[in-house]
XYZ file of N, CA, C and O in Angstrom:
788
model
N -14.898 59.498 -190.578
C -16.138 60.244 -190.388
C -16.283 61.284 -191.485
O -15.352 61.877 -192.030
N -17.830 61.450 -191.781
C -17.941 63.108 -192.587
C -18.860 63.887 -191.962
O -19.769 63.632 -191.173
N -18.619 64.483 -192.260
C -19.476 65.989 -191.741
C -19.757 66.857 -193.149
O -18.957 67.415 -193.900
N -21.207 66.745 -193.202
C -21.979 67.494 -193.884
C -22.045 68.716 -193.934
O -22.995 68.969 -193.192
N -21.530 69.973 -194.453
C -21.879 71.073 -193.960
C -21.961 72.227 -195.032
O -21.690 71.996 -196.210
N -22.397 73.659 -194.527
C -22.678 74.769 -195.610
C -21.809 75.874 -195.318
O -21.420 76.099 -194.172
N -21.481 76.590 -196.336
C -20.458 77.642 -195.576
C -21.120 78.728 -194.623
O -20.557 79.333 -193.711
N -22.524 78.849 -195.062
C -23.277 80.381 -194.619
C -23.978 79.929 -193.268
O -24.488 80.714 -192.470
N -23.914 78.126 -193.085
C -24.863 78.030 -191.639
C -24.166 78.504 -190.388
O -22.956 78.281 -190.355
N -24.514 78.900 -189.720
C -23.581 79.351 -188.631
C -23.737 78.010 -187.790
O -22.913 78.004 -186.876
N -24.367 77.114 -187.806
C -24.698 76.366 -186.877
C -23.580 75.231 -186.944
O -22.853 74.751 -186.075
N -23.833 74.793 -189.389
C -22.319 74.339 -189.264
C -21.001 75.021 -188.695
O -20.109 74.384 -188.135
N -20.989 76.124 -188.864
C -19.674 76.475 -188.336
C -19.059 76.259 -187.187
O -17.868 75.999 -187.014
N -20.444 76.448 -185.901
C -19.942 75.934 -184.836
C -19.205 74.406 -184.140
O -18.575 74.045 -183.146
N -19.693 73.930 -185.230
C -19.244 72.411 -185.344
C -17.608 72.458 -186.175
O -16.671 71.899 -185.606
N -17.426 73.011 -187.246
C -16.193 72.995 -187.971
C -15.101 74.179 -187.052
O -13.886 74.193 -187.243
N -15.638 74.893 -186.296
C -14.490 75.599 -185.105
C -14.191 74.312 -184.241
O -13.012 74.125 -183.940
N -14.669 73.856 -184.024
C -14.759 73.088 -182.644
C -14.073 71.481 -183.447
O -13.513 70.541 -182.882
N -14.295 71.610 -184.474
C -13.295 70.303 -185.432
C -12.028 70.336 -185.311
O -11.264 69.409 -185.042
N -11.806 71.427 -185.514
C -10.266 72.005 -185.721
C -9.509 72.899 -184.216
O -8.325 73.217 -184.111
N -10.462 73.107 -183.332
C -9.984 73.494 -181.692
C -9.471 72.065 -181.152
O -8.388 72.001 -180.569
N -10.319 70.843 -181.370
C -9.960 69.410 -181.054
C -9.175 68.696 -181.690
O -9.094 67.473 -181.580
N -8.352 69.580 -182.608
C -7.939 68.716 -183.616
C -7.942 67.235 -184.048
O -7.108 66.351 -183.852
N -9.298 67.225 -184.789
C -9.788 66.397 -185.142
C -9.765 66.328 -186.909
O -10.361 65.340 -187.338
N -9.195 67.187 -187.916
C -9.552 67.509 -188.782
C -8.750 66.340 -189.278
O -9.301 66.133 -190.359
N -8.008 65.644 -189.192
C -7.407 64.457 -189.938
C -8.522 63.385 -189.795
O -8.629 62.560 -190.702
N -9.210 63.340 -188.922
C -10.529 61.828 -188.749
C -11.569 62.552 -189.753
O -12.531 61.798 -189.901
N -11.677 63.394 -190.277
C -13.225 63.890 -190.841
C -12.912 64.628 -191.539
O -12.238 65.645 -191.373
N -13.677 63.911 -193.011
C -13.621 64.713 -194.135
C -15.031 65.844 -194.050
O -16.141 65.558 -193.602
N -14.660 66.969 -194.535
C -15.817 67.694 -194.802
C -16.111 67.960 -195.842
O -15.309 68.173 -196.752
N -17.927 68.026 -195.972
C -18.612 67.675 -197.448
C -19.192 68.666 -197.448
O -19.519 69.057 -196.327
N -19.638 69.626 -198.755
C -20.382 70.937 -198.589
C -21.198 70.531 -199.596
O -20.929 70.134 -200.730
N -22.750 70.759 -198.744
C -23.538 70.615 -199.581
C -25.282 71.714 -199.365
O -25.643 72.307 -198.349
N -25.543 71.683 -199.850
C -26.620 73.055 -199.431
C -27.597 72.582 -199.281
O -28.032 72.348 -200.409
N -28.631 72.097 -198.183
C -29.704 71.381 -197.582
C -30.951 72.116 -198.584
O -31.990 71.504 -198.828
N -30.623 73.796 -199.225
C -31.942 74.471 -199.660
C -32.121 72.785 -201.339
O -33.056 72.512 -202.092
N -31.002 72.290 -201.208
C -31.175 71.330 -202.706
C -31.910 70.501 -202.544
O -32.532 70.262 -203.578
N -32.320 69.586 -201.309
C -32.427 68.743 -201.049
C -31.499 67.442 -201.178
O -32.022 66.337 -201.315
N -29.866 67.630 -201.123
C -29.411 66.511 -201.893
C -29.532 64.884 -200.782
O -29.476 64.865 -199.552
N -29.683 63.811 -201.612
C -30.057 62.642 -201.282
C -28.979 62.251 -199.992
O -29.538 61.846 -198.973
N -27.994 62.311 -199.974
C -26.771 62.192 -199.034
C -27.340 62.800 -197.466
O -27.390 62.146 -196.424
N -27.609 63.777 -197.598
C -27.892 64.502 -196.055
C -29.260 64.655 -196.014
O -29.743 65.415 -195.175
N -30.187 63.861 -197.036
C -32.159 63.576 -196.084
C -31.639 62.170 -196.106
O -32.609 61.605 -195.598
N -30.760 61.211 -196.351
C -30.713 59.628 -195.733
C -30.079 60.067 -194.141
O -30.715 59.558 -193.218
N -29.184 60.742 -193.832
C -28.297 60.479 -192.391
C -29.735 61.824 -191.783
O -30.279 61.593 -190.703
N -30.011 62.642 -192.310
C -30.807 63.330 -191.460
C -32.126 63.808 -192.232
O -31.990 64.500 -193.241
N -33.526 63.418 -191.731
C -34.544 63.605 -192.150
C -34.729 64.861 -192.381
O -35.029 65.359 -193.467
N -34.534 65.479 -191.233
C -34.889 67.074 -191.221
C -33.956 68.065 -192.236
O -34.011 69.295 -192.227
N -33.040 67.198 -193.162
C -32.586 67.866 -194.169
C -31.788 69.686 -193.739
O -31.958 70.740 -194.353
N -30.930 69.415 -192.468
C -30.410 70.205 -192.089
C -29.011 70.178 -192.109
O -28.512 69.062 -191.962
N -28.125 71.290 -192.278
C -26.748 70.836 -191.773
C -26.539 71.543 -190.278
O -27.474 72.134 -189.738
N -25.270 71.431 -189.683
C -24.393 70.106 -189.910
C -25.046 68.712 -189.834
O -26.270 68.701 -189.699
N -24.485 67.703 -189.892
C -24.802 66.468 -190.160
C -23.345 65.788 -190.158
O -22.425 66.286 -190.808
N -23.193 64.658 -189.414
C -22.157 64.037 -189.000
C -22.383 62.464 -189.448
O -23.300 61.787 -188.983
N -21.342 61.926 -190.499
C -21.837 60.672 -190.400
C -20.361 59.940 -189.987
O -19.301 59.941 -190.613
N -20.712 59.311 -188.678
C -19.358 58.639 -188.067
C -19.105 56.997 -188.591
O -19.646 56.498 -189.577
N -18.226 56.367 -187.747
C -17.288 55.700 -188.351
C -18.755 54.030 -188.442
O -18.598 52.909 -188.927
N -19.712 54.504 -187.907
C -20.667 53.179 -188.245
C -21.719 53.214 -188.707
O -22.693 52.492 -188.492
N -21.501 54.630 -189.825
C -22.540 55.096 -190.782
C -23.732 55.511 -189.819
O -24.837 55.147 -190.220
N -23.706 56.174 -188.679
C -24.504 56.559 -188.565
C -24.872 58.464 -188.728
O -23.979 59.296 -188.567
N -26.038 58.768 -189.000
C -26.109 60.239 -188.913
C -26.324 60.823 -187.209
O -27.066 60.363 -186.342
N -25.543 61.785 -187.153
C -25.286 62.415 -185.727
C -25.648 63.846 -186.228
O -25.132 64.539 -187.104
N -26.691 64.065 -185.400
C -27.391 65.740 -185.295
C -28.028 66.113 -184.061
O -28.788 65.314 -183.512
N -27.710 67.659 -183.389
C -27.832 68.666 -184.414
C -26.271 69.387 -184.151
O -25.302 68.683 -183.869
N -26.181 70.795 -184.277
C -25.020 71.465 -183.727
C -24.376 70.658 -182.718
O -23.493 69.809 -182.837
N -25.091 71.159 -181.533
C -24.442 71.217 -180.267
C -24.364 69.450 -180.206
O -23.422 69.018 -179.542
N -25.265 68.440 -180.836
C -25.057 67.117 -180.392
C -23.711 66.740 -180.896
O -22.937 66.287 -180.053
N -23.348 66.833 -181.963
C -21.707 67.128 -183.234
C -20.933 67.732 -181.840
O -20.143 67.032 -181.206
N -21.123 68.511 -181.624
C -20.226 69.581 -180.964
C -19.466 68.247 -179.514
O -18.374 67.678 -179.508
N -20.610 68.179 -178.499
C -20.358 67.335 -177.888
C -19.983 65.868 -178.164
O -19.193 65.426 -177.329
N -20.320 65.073 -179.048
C -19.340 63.879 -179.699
C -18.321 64.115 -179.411
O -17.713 63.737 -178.409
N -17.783 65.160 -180.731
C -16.284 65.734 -181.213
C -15.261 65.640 -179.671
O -14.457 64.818 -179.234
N -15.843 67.036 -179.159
C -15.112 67.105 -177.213
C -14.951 65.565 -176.729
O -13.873 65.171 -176.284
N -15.931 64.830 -176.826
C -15.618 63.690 -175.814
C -14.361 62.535 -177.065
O -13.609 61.605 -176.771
N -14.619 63.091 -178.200
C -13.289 62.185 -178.992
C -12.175 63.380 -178.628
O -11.138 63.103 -179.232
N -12.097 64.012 -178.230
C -11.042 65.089 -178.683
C -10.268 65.163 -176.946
O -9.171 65.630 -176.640
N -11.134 64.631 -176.211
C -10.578 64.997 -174.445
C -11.180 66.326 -173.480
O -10.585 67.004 -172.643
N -12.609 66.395 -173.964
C -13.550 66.813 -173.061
C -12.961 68.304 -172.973
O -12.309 68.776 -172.041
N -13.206 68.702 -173.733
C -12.025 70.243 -173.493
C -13.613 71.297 -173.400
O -14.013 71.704 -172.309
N -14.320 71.593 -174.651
C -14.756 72.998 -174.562
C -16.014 72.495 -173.729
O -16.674 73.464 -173.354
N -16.492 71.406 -173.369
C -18.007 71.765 -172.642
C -17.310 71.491 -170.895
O -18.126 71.784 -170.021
N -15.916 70.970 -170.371
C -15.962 70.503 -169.483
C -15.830 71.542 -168.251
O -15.442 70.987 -167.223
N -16.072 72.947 -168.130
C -16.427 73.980 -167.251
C -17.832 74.167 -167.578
O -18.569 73.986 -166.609
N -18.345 74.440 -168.534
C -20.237 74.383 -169.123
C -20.526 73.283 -168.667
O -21.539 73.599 -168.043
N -20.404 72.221 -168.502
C -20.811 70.836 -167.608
C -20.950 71.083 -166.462
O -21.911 70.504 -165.956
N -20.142 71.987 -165.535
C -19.883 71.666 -164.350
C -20.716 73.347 -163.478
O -20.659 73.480 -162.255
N -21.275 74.218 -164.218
C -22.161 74.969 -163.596
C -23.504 75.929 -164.396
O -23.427 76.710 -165.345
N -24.553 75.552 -163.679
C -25.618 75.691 -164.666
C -25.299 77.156 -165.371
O -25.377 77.242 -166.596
N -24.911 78.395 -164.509
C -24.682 79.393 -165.161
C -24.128 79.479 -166.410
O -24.311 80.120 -167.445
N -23.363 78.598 -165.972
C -22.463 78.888 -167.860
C -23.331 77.922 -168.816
O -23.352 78.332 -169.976
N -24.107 76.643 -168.574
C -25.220 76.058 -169.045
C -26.046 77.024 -169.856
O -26.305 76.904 -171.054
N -26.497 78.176 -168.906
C -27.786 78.956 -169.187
C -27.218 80.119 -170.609
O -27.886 80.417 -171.599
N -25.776 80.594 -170.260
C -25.017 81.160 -170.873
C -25.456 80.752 -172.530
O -26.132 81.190 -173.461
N -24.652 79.713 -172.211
C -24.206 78.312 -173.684
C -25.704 78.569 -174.523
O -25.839 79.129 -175.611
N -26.819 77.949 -173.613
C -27.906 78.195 -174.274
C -28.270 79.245 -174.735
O -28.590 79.454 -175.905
N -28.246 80.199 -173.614
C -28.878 82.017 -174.753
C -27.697 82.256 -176.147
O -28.057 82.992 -177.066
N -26.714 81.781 -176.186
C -26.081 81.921 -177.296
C -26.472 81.424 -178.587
O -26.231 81.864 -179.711
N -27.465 79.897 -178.005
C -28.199 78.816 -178.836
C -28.951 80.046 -179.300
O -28.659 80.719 -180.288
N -29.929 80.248 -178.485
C -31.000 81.059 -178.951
C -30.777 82.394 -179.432
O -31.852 82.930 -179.702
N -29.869 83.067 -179.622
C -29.421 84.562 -180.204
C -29.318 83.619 -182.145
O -29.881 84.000 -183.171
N -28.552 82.592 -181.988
C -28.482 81.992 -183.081
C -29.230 81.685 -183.595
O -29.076 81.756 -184.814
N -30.662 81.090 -183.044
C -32.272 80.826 -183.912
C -32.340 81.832 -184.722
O -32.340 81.853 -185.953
N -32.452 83.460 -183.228
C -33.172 84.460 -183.896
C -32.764 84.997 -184.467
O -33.464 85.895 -184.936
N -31.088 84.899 -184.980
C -30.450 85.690 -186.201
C -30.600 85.047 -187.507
O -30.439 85.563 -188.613
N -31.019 83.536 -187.142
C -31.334 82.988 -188.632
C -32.518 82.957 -188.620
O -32.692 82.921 -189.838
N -33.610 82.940 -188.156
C -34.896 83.196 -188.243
C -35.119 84.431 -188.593
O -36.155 84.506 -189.253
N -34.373 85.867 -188.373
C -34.821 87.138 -189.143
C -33.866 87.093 -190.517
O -33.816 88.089 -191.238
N -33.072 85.816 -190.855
C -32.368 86.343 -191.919
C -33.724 85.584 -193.290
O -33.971 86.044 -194.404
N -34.415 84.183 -192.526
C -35.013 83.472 -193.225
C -36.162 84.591 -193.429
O -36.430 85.198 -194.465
N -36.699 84.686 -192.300
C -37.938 86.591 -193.066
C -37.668 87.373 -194.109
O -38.461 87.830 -194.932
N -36.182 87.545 -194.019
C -35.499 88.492 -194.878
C -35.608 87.732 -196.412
O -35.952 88.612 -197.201
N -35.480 86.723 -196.965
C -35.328 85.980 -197.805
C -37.003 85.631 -198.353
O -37.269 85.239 -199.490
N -37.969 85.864 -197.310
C -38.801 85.431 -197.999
C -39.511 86.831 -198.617
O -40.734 86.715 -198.686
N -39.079 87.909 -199.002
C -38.939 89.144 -200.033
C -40.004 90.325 -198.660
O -40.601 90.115 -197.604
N -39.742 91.380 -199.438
C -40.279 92.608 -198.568
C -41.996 92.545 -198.601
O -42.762 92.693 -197.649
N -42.287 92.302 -199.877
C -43.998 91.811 -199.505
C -44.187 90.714 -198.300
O -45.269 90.830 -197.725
N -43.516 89.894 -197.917
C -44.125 89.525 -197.038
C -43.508 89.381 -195.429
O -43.857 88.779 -194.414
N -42.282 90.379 -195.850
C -41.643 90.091 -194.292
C -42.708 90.929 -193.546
O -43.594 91.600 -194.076
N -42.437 90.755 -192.057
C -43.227 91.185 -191.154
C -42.968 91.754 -189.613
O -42.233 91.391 -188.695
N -43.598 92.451 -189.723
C -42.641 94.117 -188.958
C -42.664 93.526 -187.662
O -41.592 93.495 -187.058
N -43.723 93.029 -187.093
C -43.861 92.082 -185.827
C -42.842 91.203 -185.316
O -42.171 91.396 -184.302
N -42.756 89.816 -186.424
C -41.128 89.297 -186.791
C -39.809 89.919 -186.220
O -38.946 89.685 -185.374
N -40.142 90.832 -187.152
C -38.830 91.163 -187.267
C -38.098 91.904 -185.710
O -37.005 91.714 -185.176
N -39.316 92.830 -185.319
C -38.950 93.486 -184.369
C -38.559 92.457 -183.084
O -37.620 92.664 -182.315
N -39.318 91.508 -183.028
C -39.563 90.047 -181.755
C -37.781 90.003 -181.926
O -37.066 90.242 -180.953
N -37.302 89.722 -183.062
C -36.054 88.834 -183.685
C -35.009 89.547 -182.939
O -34.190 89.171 -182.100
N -35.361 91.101 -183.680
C -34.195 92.115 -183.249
C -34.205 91.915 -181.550
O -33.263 91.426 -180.928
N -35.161 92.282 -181.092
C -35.314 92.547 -179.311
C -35.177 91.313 -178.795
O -34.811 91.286 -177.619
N -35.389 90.148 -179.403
C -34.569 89.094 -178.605
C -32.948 88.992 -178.867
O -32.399 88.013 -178.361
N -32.490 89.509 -179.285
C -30.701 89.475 -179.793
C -30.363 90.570 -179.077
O -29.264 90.524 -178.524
N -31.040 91.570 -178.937
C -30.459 92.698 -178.384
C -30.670 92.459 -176.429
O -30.033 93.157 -175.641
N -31.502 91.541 -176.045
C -31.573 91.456 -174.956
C -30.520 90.520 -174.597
O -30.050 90.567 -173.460
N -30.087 89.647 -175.474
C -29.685 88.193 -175.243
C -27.583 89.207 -175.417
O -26.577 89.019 -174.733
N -27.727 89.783 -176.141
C -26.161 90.612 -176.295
C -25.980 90.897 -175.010
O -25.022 90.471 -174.366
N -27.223 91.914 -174.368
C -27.165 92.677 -172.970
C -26.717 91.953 -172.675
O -25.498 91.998 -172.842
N -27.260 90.788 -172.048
C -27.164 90.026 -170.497
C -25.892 89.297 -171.264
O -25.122 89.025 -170.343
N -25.300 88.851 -172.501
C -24.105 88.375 -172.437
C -23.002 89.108 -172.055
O -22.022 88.552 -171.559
N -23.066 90.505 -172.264
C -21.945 91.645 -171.857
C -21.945 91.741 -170.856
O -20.808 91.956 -170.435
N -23.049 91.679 -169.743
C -23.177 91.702 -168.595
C -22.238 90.665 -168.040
O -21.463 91.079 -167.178
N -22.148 89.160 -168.432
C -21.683 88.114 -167.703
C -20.811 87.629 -168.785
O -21.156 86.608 -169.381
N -19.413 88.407 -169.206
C -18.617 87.844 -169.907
C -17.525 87.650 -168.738
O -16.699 86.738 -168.762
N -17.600 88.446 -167.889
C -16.635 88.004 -167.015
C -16.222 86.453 -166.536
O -15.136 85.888 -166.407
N -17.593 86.043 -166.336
C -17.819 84.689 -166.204
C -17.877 83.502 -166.687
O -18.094 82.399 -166.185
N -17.566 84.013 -168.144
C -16.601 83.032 -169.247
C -15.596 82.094 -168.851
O -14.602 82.637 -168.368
N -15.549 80.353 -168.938
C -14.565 79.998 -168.649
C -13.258 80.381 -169.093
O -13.141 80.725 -170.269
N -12.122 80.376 -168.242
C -10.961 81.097 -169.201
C -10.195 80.552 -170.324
O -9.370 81.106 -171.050
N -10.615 79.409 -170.318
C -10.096 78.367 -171.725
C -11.021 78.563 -173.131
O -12.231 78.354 -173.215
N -10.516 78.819 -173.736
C -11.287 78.534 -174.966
C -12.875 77.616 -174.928
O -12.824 76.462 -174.500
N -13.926 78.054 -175.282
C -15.158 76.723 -174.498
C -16.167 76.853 -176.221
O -16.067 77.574 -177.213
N -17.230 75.538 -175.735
C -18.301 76.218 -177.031
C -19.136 76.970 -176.433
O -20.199 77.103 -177.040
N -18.977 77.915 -174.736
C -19.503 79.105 -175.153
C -18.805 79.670 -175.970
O -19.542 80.021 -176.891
N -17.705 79.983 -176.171
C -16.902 81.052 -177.018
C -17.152 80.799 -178.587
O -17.372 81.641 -179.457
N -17.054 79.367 -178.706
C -17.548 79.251 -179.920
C -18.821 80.020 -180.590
O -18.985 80.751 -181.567
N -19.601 79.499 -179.603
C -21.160 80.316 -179.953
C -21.526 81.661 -180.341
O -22.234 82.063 -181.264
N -20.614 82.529 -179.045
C -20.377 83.630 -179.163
C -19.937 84.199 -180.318
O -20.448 85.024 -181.075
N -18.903 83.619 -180.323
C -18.308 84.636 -182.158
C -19.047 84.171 -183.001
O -19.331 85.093 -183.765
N -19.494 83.324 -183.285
C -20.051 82.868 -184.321
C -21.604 83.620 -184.780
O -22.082 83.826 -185.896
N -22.121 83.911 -183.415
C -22.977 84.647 -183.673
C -22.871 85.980 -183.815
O -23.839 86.507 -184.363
N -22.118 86.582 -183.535
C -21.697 87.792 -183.829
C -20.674 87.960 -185.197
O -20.515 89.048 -185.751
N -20.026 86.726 -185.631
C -19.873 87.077 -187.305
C -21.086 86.957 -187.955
O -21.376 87.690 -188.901
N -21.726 86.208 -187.587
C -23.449 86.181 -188.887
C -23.970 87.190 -189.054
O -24.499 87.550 -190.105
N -23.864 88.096 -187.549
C -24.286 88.785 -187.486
C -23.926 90.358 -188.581
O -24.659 90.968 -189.359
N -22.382 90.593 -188.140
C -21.636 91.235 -189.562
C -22.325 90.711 -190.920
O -22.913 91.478 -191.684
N -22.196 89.333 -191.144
C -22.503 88.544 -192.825
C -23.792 88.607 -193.117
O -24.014 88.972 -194.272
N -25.011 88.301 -192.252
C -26.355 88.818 -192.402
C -27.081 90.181 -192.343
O -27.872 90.698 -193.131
N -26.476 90.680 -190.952
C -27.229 91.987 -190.827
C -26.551 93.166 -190.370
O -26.607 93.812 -189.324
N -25.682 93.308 -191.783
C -24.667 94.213 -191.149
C -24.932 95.958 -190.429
O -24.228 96.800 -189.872
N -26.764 95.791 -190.967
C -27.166 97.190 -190.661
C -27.832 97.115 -189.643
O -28.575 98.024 -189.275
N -27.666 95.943 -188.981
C -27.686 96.009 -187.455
C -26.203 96.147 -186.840
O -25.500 95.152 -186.659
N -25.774 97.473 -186.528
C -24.882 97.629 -185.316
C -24.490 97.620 -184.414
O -24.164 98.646 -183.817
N -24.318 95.968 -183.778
C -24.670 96.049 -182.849
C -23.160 95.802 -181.943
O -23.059 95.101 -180.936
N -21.929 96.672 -182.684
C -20.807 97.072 -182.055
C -21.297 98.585 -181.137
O -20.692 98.862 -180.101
N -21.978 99.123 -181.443
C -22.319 100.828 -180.975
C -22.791 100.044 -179.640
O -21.788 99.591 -179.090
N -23.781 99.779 -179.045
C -24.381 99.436 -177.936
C -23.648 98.471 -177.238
O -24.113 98.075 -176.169
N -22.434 97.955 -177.705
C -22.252 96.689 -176.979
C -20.229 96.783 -177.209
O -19.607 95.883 -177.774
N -19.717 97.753 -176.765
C -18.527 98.084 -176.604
C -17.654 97.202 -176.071
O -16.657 96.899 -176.727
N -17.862 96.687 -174.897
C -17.458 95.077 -174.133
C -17.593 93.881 -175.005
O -16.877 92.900 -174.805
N -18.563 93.911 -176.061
C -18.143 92.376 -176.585
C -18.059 93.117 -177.835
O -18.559 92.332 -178.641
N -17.773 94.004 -178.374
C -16.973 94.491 -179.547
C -15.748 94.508 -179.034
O -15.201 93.581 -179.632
N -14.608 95.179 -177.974
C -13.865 94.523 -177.567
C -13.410 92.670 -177.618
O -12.535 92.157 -178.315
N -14.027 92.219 -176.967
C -14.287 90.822 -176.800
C -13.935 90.059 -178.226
O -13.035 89.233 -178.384
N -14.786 90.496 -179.141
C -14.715 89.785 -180.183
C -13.498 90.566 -181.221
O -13.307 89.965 -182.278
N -12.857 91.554 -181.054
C -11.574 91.778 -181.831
C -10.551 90.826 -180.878
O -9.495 90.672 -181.492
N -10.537 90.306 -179.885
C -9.782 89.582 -179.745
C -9.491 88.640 -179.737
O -8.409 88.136 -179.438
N -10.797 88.044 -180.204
C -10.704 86.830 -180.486
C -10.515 86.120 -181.635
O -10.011 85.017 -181.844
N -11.253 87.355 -182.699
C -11.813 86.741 -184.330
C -10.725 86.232 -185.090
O -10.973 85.364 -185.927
N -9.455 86.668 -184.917
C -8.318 86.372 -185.478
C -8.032 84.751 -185.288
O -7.794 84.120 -186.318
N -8.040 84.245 -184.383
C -7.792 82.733 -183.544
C -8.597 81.980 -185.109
O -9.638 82.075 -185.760
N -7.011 81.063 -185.108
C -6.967 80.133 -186.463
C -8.338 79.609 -187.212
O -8.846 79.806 -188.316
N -8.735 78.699 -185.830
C -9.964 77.878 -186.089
C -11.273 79.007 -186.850
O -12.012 78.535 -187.715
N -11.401 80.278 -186.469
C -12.287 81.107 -186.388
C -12.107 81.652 -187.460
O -13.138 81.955 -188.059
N -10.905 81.960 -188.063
C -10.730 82.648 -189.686
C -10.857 81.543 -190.977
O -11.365 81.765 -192.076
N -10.246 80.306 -190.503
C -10.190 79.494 -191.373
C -12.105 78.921 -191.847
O -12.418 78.267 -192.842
N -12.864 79.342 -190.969
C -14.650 78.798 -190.678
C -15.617 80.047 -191.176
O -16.844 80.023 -191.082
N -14.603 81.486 -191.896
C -15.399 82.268 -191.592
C -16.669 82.102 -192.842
O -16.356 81.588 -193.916
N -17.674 82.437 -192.671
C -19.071 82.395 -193.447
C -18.553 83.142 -195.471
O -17.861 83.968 -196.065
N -19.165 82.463 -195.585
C -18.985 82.973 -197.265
C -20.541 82.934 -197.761
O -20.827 83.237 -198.919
């Protein structure tokens, strides 16, 4: 198998933690390639010219994140979704993590398209959906399965982009419980070896 991926997507990353939590990294080579190129390799396996991008053992392209993510688990022995399978809460969890992840790359893509035209509206929507979506995760970390899961994946991951994109959002000051949370985790192999460049 290969897997298509970028160092700065967080979305690949969640897929290359979860490569190496399943140890899977001997079946799949990984290819880095930057979707802003258009290169020919990753618009044949995926139209939408996104990474990650998975091309398995019968040439086919497998997308998006979380679809990669779940493959991988069910080759690997059902490990990080099989408590997130089994109650919608942690379902609903998994997902707001999805979505903290849109809106941190959706205000980083504003950010990129220069100060004439970012937009204060944007931006503010972006911030106040991350900052609501942090709340209610601090609120219900208790309720984290206790195994390693791709909530956890999600979690850090969005909260390193968050350091690598917007570091002048602080959002260790307001959120003490998953600043905790995440010094204890960030160290864990899979998670240093994936970190964003």
């Amino acid at each position: 198998m290969k897997l298509i991926y970028s160092d700065a997507s967080p979305y690949a990353r969640t897929v290359r933690i979860a490569l190496r939590e399943l140890d899977l990294e001997s079946q799949v080579e990984e290819i880095f390639q930057h979707p802003f190129e258009n290169p020919a390799q990753l618009i044949s396996f995926n139209p939408l010219c996104k990474v990650p991008c998975l091309i398995d053992e019968q040439d086919n392209g497998i997308f998006d994140s979380q679809v990669i993510c779940e493959y991988f688990d069910q080759k690997g022995g059902q490990k990080l979704f099989k408590e997130i399978n089994k109650d919608w809460n942690l379902k609903t969890l998994y997902s707001l993590t999805r979505g903290i992840l849109d809106s941190c790359v959706a205000w980083q893509q504003d950010k990129m398209r220069g100060t004439e035209s970012e937009s204060e509206f944007w931006q503010k929507r972006f911030i106040s959906s991350i900052e609501r979506g942090l709340n209610h995760l601090q609120k219900n970390l208790d309720s984290f399965p206790k195994q390693f899961s791709a909530l956890h994946i999600n979690l850090v991951t969005a909260l390193d982009y968050l350091n690598f994109r917007h570091p002048e959002y602080e959002w260790q000051e307001q959120h003490s419980k998953l600043a905790d949370w995440h010094q204890s985790i960030k160290d864990r192999e899979s998670i240093t070896a994936t970190a964003p460049e």
